Short mmCIF file of C-alpha atoms in Angstrom, two decimals:
data_model
loop_
_atom_site.label_atom_id
_atom_site.label_comp_id
_atom_site.label_asym_id
_atom_site.label_seq_id
_atom_site.Cartn_x
_atom_site.Cartn_y
_atom_site.Cartn_z
CA MET A 112 -130.84 50.16 4.80
CA LYS A 113 -128.44 51.54 2.21
CA LYS A 114 -125.32 53.27 3.42
CA ILE A 115 -124.60 56.54 1.67
CA PHE A 116 -121.20 58.20 1.48
CA THR A 117 -121.47 61.12 -0.92
CA LEU A 118 -120.31 64.67 -1.21
CA ILE A 119 -123.74 65.83 -2.27
CA THR A 120 -127.19 64.53 -1.42
CA VAL A 121 -128.83 64.30 -4.82
CA ALA A 122 -130.01 61.34 -6.85
CA LEU A 123 -127.11 60.63 -9.14
CA CYS A 124 -128.35 57.56 -10.96
CA ALA A 125 -130.64 59.48 -13.28
CA MET A 126 -128.42 62.51 -13.64
CA SER A 127 -128.05 63.73 -17.21
CA ILE A 128 -125.84 66.48 -18.58
CA ASN A 129 -126.06 68.59 -21.68
CA ALA A 130 -124.49 66.49 -24.45
CA ALA A 131 -122.75 69.50 -25.90
CA GLU A 132 -120.83 70.18 -22.70
CA GLN A 133 -118.95 66.89 -22.24
CA GLU A 134 -117.40 64.20 -24.40
CA PRO A 135 -118.50 60.59 -23.72
CA GLY A 136 -115.90 58.51 -21.93
CA PHE A 137 -114.53 57.68 -18.47
CA TYR A 138 -113.98 60.37 -15.84
CA PRO A 139 -112.71 60.40 -12.23
CA VAL A 140 -115.39 59.96 -9.59
CA LYS A 141 -116.50 63.05 -7.71
CA SER A 142 -118.94 61.34 -5.33
CA VAL A 143 -120.51 57.92 -4.79
CA VAL A 144 -123.68 56.34 -3.42
CA TRP A 145 -122.76 52.86 -2.14
CA LYS A 146 -124.97 49.77 -2.10
CA SER A 147 -125.51 47.76 1.07
CA ILE A 148 -123.10 44.94 1.84
CA THR A 149 -124.32 41.62 3.18
CA TRP A 150 -122.25 39.08 5.08
CA LYS A 151 -124.07 35.76 5.03
CA ASN A 152 -123.75 32.02 5.18
CA GLY A 153 -124.24 30.80 1.63
CA ASN A 154 -123.47 28.14 -0.97
CA ASN A 155 -123.43 25.23 1.46
CA LYS A 156 -121.66 22.24 -0.06
CA LYS A 157 -120.97 18.65 0.93
CA ASP A 158 -117.70 16.81 1.32
CA LYS A 159 -116.91 13.18 0.45
CA ASP A 160 -118.35 12.06 3.79
CA ASN A 161 -121.60 13.92 3.06
CA ASN A 162 -120.83 16.49 5.76
CA ASP A 163 -121.79 20.15 5.29
CA MET A 164 -119.08 22.59 4.24
CA LEU A 165 -120.19 26.11 5.14
CA PHE A 166 -118.91 29.35 3.64
CA LEU A 167 -119.19 33.02 4.49
CA MET A 168 -120.22 35.11 1.50
CA GLY A 169 -119.66 38.81 1.02
CA THR A 170 -120.54 40.94 -1.98
CA GLY A 171 -118.49 42.48 -4.75
CA ASN A 172 -115.28 41.56 -6.55
CA GLY A 173 -111.72 42.80 -6.21
CA TYR A 174 -111.45 46.11 -8.06
CA ALA A 175 -108.44 48.29 -8.83
CA THR A 176 -110.25 51.50 -9.72
CA LEU A 177 -113.69 53.00 -9.93
CA LEU A 178 -114.52 55.43 -12.71
CA ALA A 179 -117.58 57.37 -13.82
CA GLU A 180 -118.61 56.49 -17.35
CA TYR A 181 -120.41 59.27 -19.22
CA TYR A 182 -122.44 57.69 -22.02
CA TYR A 183 -125.36 58.21 -24.37
CA SER A 184 -128.47 56.06 -23.90
CA GLU A 185 -130.06 55.14 -27.22
CA ASP A 186 -133.26 54.17 -25.39
CA LYS A 187 -133.63 57.40 -23.42
CA LYS A 188 -131.99 59.64 -26.02
CA ASP A 189 -129.93 61.42 -23.41
CA TYR A 190 -126.54 61.36 -21.68
CA PHE A 191 -126.06 59.70 -18.29
CA THR A 192 -123.36 58.72 -15.80
CA ARG A 193 -122.83 55.23 -14.38
CA PRO A 194 -120.11 53.33 -12.48
CA ALA A 195 -117.35 51.52 -14.40
CA TYR A 196 -114.67 49.29 -12.91
CA SER A 197 -111.16 48.26 -13.82
CA TYR A 198 -109.01 45.43 -12.57
CA ILE A 199 -105.29 44.92 -12.03
CA ASN A 200 -103.84 43.47 -15.23
CA TYR A 201 -101.23 41.10 -13.81
CA GLU A 202 -100.66 39.44 -17.18
CA ALA A 203 -99.49 42.79 -18.58
CA GLY A 204 -97.03 43.28 -15.72
CA GLU A 205 -99.21 45.43 -13.46
CA THR A 206 -98.89 44.82 -9.73
CA GLY A 207 -100.88 45.60 -6.62
CA ILE A 208 -103.80 44.50 -4.48
CA PRO A 209 -107.46 45.59 -4.76
CA ALA A 210 -108.30 49.11 -3.66
CA TYR A 211 -111.74 47.85 -2.68
CA GLY A 212 -114.03 44.92 -3.35
CA LEU A 213 -114.25 41.41 -1.93
CA TYR A 214 -110.92 39.99 -0.69
CA TYR A 215 -109.21 38.36 2.28
CA LYS A 216 -105.83 39.43 3.63
CA PHE A 217 -103.70 37.20 5.86
CA THR A 218 -100.62 38.37 7.77
CA PRO A 219 -98.93 35.51 9.67
CA LYS A 220 -97.01 36.20 12.86
CA THR A 221 -94.82 33.16 12.23
CA SER A 222 -93.82 31.31 9.07
CA GLY A 223 -95.73 28.18 8.20
CA THR A 224 -98.38 26.59 5.97
CA LEU A 225 -101.74 28.33 5.52
CA LYS A 226 -104.80 26.33 4.45
CA PHE A 227 -107.58 28.68 3.33
CA LYS A 228 -110.99 27.01 3.07
CA THR A 229 -112.81 28.53 0.14
CA TRP A 230 -115.72 28.32 -2.27
CA VAL A 231 -114.95 29.58 -5.77
CA ASN A 232 -117.91 30.66 -7.88
CA LYS A 233 -116.26 29.57 -11.13
CA GLY A 234 -113.22 27.31 -11.14
CA ASN A 235 -112.11 28.63 -14.50
CA ARG A 236 -112.11 32.25 -13.36
CA LYS A 237 -108.74 33.66 -12.36
CA THR A 238 -108.02 33.24 -8.65
CA PHE A 239 -105.29 35.47 -7.26
CA VAL A 240 -103.10 34.87 -4.23
CA VAL A 241 -101.03 38.05 -4.11
CA LYS A 242 -97.94 38.71 -2.04
CA ALA A 243 -98.64 42.22 -0.77
CA SER A 244 -95.01 43.40 -0.54
CA THR A 245 -94.47 42.84 -4.27
CA GLY A 246 -98.05 43.09 -5.52
CA MET A 247 -97.38 40.04 -7.65
CA PRO A 248 -99.71 37.02 -7.76
CA LEU A 249 -98.51 33.52 -6.98
CA GLU A 250 -98.98 30.81 -9.59
CA PRO A 251 -101.31 27.84 -8.94
CA TYR A 252 -99.54 24.48 -8.57
CA VAL A 253 -96.18 26.27 -8.54
CA ASP A 254 -96.48 28.54 -5.49
CA TYR A 255 -99.72 27.17 -4.02
CA THR A 256 -102.16 24.30 -4.52
CA PHE A 257 -105.90 23.68 -4.50
CA ASP A 258 -107.57 20.45 -3.47
CA GLY A 259 -111.25 19.71 -2.93
CA TYR A 260 -114.42 19.29 -4.93
CA VAL A 261 -115.82 20.21 -8.34
CA ASN A 262 -119.52 20.77 -8.85
CA GLY A 263 -121.10 17.90 -10.79
CA GLN A 264 -118.27 15.44 -10.07
CA ASN A 265 -119.79 12.72 -7.85
CA THR A 266 -118.98 9.22 -6.64
CA ASN A 267 -121.42 6.39 -5.88
CA THR A 268 -121.59 5.13 -2.29
CA ASP A 269 -122.63 1.61 -1.28
CA GLN A 270 -125.95 3.00 -0.05
CA PRO A 271 -128.95 2.45 -2.34
CA LYS A 272 -131.16 5.40 -3.24
CA ILE A 273 -134.65 4.45 -2.05
CA ASP A 274 -137.83 5.32 -3.92
CA PRO A 275 -140.07 6.99 -1.30
CA GLU A 276 -143.23 5.58 -2.92
CA THR A 277 -142.20 1.93 -3.27
CA GLY A 278 -139.63 1.70 -0.50
CA GLU A 279 -137.33 -0.08 -2.94
CA GLN A 280 -134.07 0.93 -4.59
CA GLN A 281 -134.56 3.33 -7.47
CA LEU A 282 -133.65 2.30 -11.02
CA ASP A 283 -132.39 4.56 -13.80
CA ASN A 284 -133.89 4.71 -17.30
CA GLU A 285 -131.91 1.63 -18.32
CA GLY A 286 -133.01 -0.40 -15.31
CA ASN A 287 -129.75 -0.10 -13.41
CA PRO A 288 -129.84 0.36 -9.62
CA VAL A 289 -129.24 3.92 -8.38
CA TRP A 290 -126.90 4.60 -5.46
CA ILE A 291 -126.56 7.63 -3.19
CA GLN A 292 -123.77 9.86 -4.46
CA VAL A 293 -121.33 12.16 -2.68
CA PRO A 294 -118.93 14.73 -4.13
CA THR A 295 -115.69 13.31 -5.50
CA TYR A 296 -112.62 14.51 -3.60
CA PHE A 297 -109.70 15.52 -5.81
CA THR A 298 -106.16 15.87 -4.51
CA ALA A 299 -104.09 18.85 -5.64
CA GLU A 300 -102.26 16.52 -8.03
CA GLN A 301 -105.55 15.35 -9.53
CA ILE A 302 -106.87 18.89 -9.94
CA LYS A 303 -103.63 19.88 -11.67
CA ALA A 304 -103.90 16.79 -13.89
CA ARG A 305 -107.39 17.94 -14.97
CA VAL A 306 -105.93 21.30 -15.96
CA ASP A 307 -102.97 19.66 -17.75
CA ASP A 308 -105.28 17.32 -19.66
CA GLU A 309 -107.43 20.23 -20.78
CA ASN A 310 -104.34 22.12 -21.95
CA ALA A 311 -103.17 19.07 -23.91
CA THR A 312 -106.55 18.88 -25.62
CA ARG A 313 -106.43 22.57 -26.44
CA ALA A 314 -102.90 22.31 -27.80
CA ALA A 315 -103.96 19.47 -30.11
CA LYS A 316 -106.69 21.72 -31.49
CA GLY A 317 -104.40 24.72 -31.77
CA ASP A 318 -106.31 26.59 -29.06
CA ALA A 319 -104.81 28.82 -26.37
CA PRO A 320 -104.06 27.20 -22.99
CA ILE A 321 -105.96 27.91 -19.79
CA ASN A 322 -104.88 31.13 -18.12
CA LYS A 323 -102.07 30.38 -15.67
CA TYR A 324 -104.01 31.87 -12.74
CA VAL A 325 -106.97 29.49 -13.17
CA ILE A 326 -107.15 26.72 -10.56
CA GLU A 327 -109.61 24.35 -12.29
CA LYS A 328 -110.51 23.69 -15.89
CA GLY A 329 -114.31 23.74 -15.81
CA ASN A 330 -117.01 26.38 -15.73
CA GLN A 331 -118.29 25.02 -12.42
CA ALA A 332 -118.08 26.03 -8.77
CA VAL A 333 -115.28 24.42 -6.78
CA TRP A 334 -114.78 24.26 -3.04
CA GLY A 335 -111.92 23.07 -0.89
CA TRP A 336 -108.57 24.39 0.29
CA ILE A 337 -105.94 26.75 -1.08
CA THR A 338 -102.64 25.77 0.56
CA LEU A 339 -99.47 27.87 0.56
CA ASN A 340 -96.34 28.46 2.57
CA VAL A 341 -96.28 31.92 4.13
CA GLU A 342 -93.60 34.10 5.68
CA ALA A 343 -93.82 35.82 9.05
CA GLY A 344 -94.78 39.49 8.69
CA GLU A 345 -95.66 39.22 4.99
CA SER A 346 -99.26 39.76 3.88
CA TYR A 347 -101.15 37.63 1.35
CA VAL A 348 -104.34 38.80 -0.39
CA ILE A 349 -106.71 36.18 -1.85
CA TYR A 350 -109.48 37.17 -4.25
CA GLN A 351 -111.06 36.86 -7.67
CA GLN A 352 -111.48 39.83 -9.97
CA SER A 353 -114.76 38.97 -11.62
CA SER A 354 -116.40 36.47 -9.31
CA GLN A 355 -117.12 35.90 -5.65
CA LEU A 356 -114.89 33.97 -3.31
CA GLY A 357 -116.37 32.27 -0.26
CA PHE A 358 -114.54 32.04 3.08
CA GLY A 359 -115.02 28.92 5.17
CA GLY A 360 -112.17 29.53 7.58
CA PHE A 361 -108.51 28.58 7.77
CA THR A 362 -105.94 26.50 9.60
CA PHE A 363 -102.44 27.72 10.39
CA GLY A 364 -100.27 26.01 12.97
CA SER A 365 -102.42 25.72 16.09
CA ASP A 366 -105.02 28.14 14.67
CA GLU A 367 -108.33 26.73 13.49
CA TYR A 368 -110.83 29.38 12.48
CA VAL A 369 -114.38 28.69 11.26
CA SER A 370 -116.38 31.52 9.66
CA CYS A 371 -119.83 29.86 9.91
CA LEU A 372 -120.80 27.92 13.01
CA ASP A 373 -123.36 25.12 13.24
CA MET A 374 -125.15 25.77 16.53
CA GLY A 375 -127.22 22.62 16.80
CA GLY A 376 -128.68 22.93 13.32
CA THR A 377 -128.79 26.74 13.33
CA ILE A 378 -126.05 28.27 11.21
CA VAL A 379 -124.63 31.57 12.45
CA LEU A 380 -121.65 33.67 11.44
CA ASN A 381 -118.56 33.81 13.59
CA GLU A 382 -118.83 36.66 16.09
CA ASP A 383 -116.18 38.68 14.22
CA PHE A 384 -118.67 39.09 11.39
CA SER A 385 -121.99 38.85 13.21
CA LYS A 386 -121.17 41.84 15.43
CA ILE A 387 -121.01 44.24 12.46
CA ILE A 388 -124.30 43.26 10.75
CA ASP A 389 -127.92 44.18 11.40
CA GLU A 390 -130.90 41.81 11.67
CA ASN A 391 -131.02 41.50 7.87
CA GLY A 392 -127.35 40.63 7.51
CA ASN A 393 -126.41 44.03 6.09
CA ALA A 394 -123.08 45.38 7.26
CA THR A 395 -123.23 48.38 9.57
CA ASN A 396 -119.63 49.53 8.98
CA VAL A 397 -119.56 50.28 5.24
CA ASP A 398 -117.09 52.88 3.95
CA ASN A 399 -115.41 53.51 0.61
CA ARG A 400 -113.43 50.27 0.89
CA GLY A 401 -116.38 48.11 1.85
CA SER A 402 -117.22 46.34 5.09
CA VAL A 403 -113.85 45.75 6.72
CA VAL A 404 -113.60 43.08 9.42
CA ASN A 405 -110.29 42.72 11.28
CA PHE A 406 -109.51 39.96 13.75
CA SER A 407 -106.53 38.03 15.06
CA THR A 408 -105.80 34.49 16.12
CA ALA A 409 -102.73 33.29 17.99
CA ASN A 410 -100.59 33.19 14.86
CA MET A 411 -102.47 35.20 12.23
CA ASP A 412 -103.91 38.67 11.62
CA VAL A 413 -106.84 38.66 9.19
CA GLU A 414 -108.60 41.41 7.27
CA ALA A 415 -111.76 40.44 5.41
CA VAL A 416 -113.23 43.04 3.09
CA GLY A 417 -116.79 42.74 1.84
CA GLY A 418 -116.77 44.67 -1.40
CA ALA A 419 -118.27 48.12 -1.70
CA GLU A 420 -120.30 48.36 -4.91
CA PRO A 421 -121.49 51.78 -6.08
CA GLU A 422 -125.16 52.28 -6.81
CA SER A 423 -124.40 55.49 -8.67
CA VAL A 424 -121.57 57.94 -9.19
CA GLU A 425 -121.08 61.59 -10.06
CA ALA A 426 -118.35 62.30 -12.61
CA ASP A 427 -115.68 64.89 -11.95
CA PHE A 428 -115.92 66.78 -15.23
CA ASP A 429 -113.45 69.37 -13.93
CA ALA A 430 -110.63 66.83 -14.21
CA THR A 431 -108.29 67.33 -17.15
CA GLY A 432 -109.35 65.19 -20.11
CA ILE A 433 -111.05 61.84 -20.37
CA VAL A 434 -109.65 58.85 -18.51
CA LYS A 435 -108.56 56.40 -21.21
CA VAL A 436 -108.94 52.73 -20.30
CA ASN A 437 -107.04 49.69 -21.51
CA ALA A 438 -109.31 46.93 -22.81
CA GLU A 439 -107.45 44.35 -20.72
CA THR A 440 -108.26 46.14 -17.48
CA LEU A 441 -111.99 46.21 -18.08
CA ASP A 442 -114.28 43.30 -17.43
CA ALA A 443 -114.50 42.89 -21.19
CA LYS A 444 -117.04 40.18 -21.97
CA GLY A 445 -118.16 39.75 -25.53
CA PRO A 446 -117.06 41.24 -28.87
CA MET A 447 -116.18 44.89 -29.40
CA HIS A 448 -117.41 46.93 -32.36
CA ASN A 449 -116.50 50.31 -33.76
CA LEU A 450 -119.12 53.00 -34.33
CA ALA A 451 -119.77 51.60 -37.81
CA GLY A 452 -120.82 48.29 -36.27
CA GLN A 453 -117.69 46.42 -37.39
CA LYS A 454 -116.10 43.92 -35.01
CA VAL A 455 -112.67 45.04 -33.78
CA GLY A 456 -109.91 43.50 -31.68
CA LYS A 457 -108.31 44.66 -28.44
CA ASN A 458 -105.58 46.53 -30.35
CA PHE A 459 -108.15 48.89 -31.85
CA LYS A 460 -107.68 52.56 -30.94
CA GLY A 461 -110.64 54.89 -30.53
CA ILE A 462 -114.29 54.67 -29.47
CA VAL A 463 -115.76 51.17 -29.31
CA LEU A 464 -119.05 49.60 -28.24
CA LEU A 465 -118.90 46.76 -25.70
CA ASN A 466 -122.01 45.30 -24.11
CA GLY A 467 -123.96 48.40 -25.13
CA LYS A 468 -121.36 50.74 -23.61
CA LYS A 469 -119.22 53.30 -25.39
CA MET A 470 -115.60 53.40 -24.28
CA ILE A 471 -112.36 54.86 -25.55
CA MET A 472 -109.48 52.41 -26.09
CA LYS A 473 -105.99 53.86 -26.02
#
């Protein structure tokens, strides 16, 4: 069942407004209809010993702001309003933590080393570990490390892969024997070496290096452990801006927390999460931040936020002027064009088209 938090009870998704009354662009949000949020066990992966690694999955990404985009639909020949997001642009010197969206916040009661077990949807997406007091992200392999597994990187075992029809060891297309494979474990040093090698290759070609907040070079899922030293009383927020981040648990001092439990072959969520979901896994405590789950262990306070994603929004047209949006703070994927259909760069000022959307770049 969808959870609705709105100032008015009308269907906003199909709302259109007289084109002569408003200028297309981004406006503050007047009211929102939120989608359901699901906490679930998902993206099960194996380790080097062929054991299951289980991860809790929420929905949404880590957003800085939510806006209402007022745009013209060429297909429907009318004006409509839809949600638009922006992210914190750390590279441009912005600071902060997500206002809502999917993220995990850890506040240690003592200083020590935190190991956060995680599944990352795309290794080459930016992963942020943000110190809450400064709002500044830590840098991979400088302030924290990642070790674990990369999708598609496997190692042969000494166990033959048996053909179920013949009962004999399988052969590949060249007649070589096939062995059972397990994921290859990479140390933090090896993961960093993969990134360094990729940057060396890019430099030789004259290409830009990998973004400094990326923890792995490839466009593949990775799973393993983010490890960092933490200070007592400080808070650390871990999230990705444009991708999901799975939570398998953590270790800190004597604390060992597991988010998904294997109950004799039946996988269930830890009680902290299972107590706030219905029979379909949908969260029952959704508000304008998301589904917020707070719990504590002996040495750590944890806040897990399953991201609230709007189904529709109503624009506040009474606000003064259009909200102008920097290109860097939008999830800008693909080329931008001006209204004449010419490709433009991120320094362009004025109305542009991006992924079929009109937006004003300041």
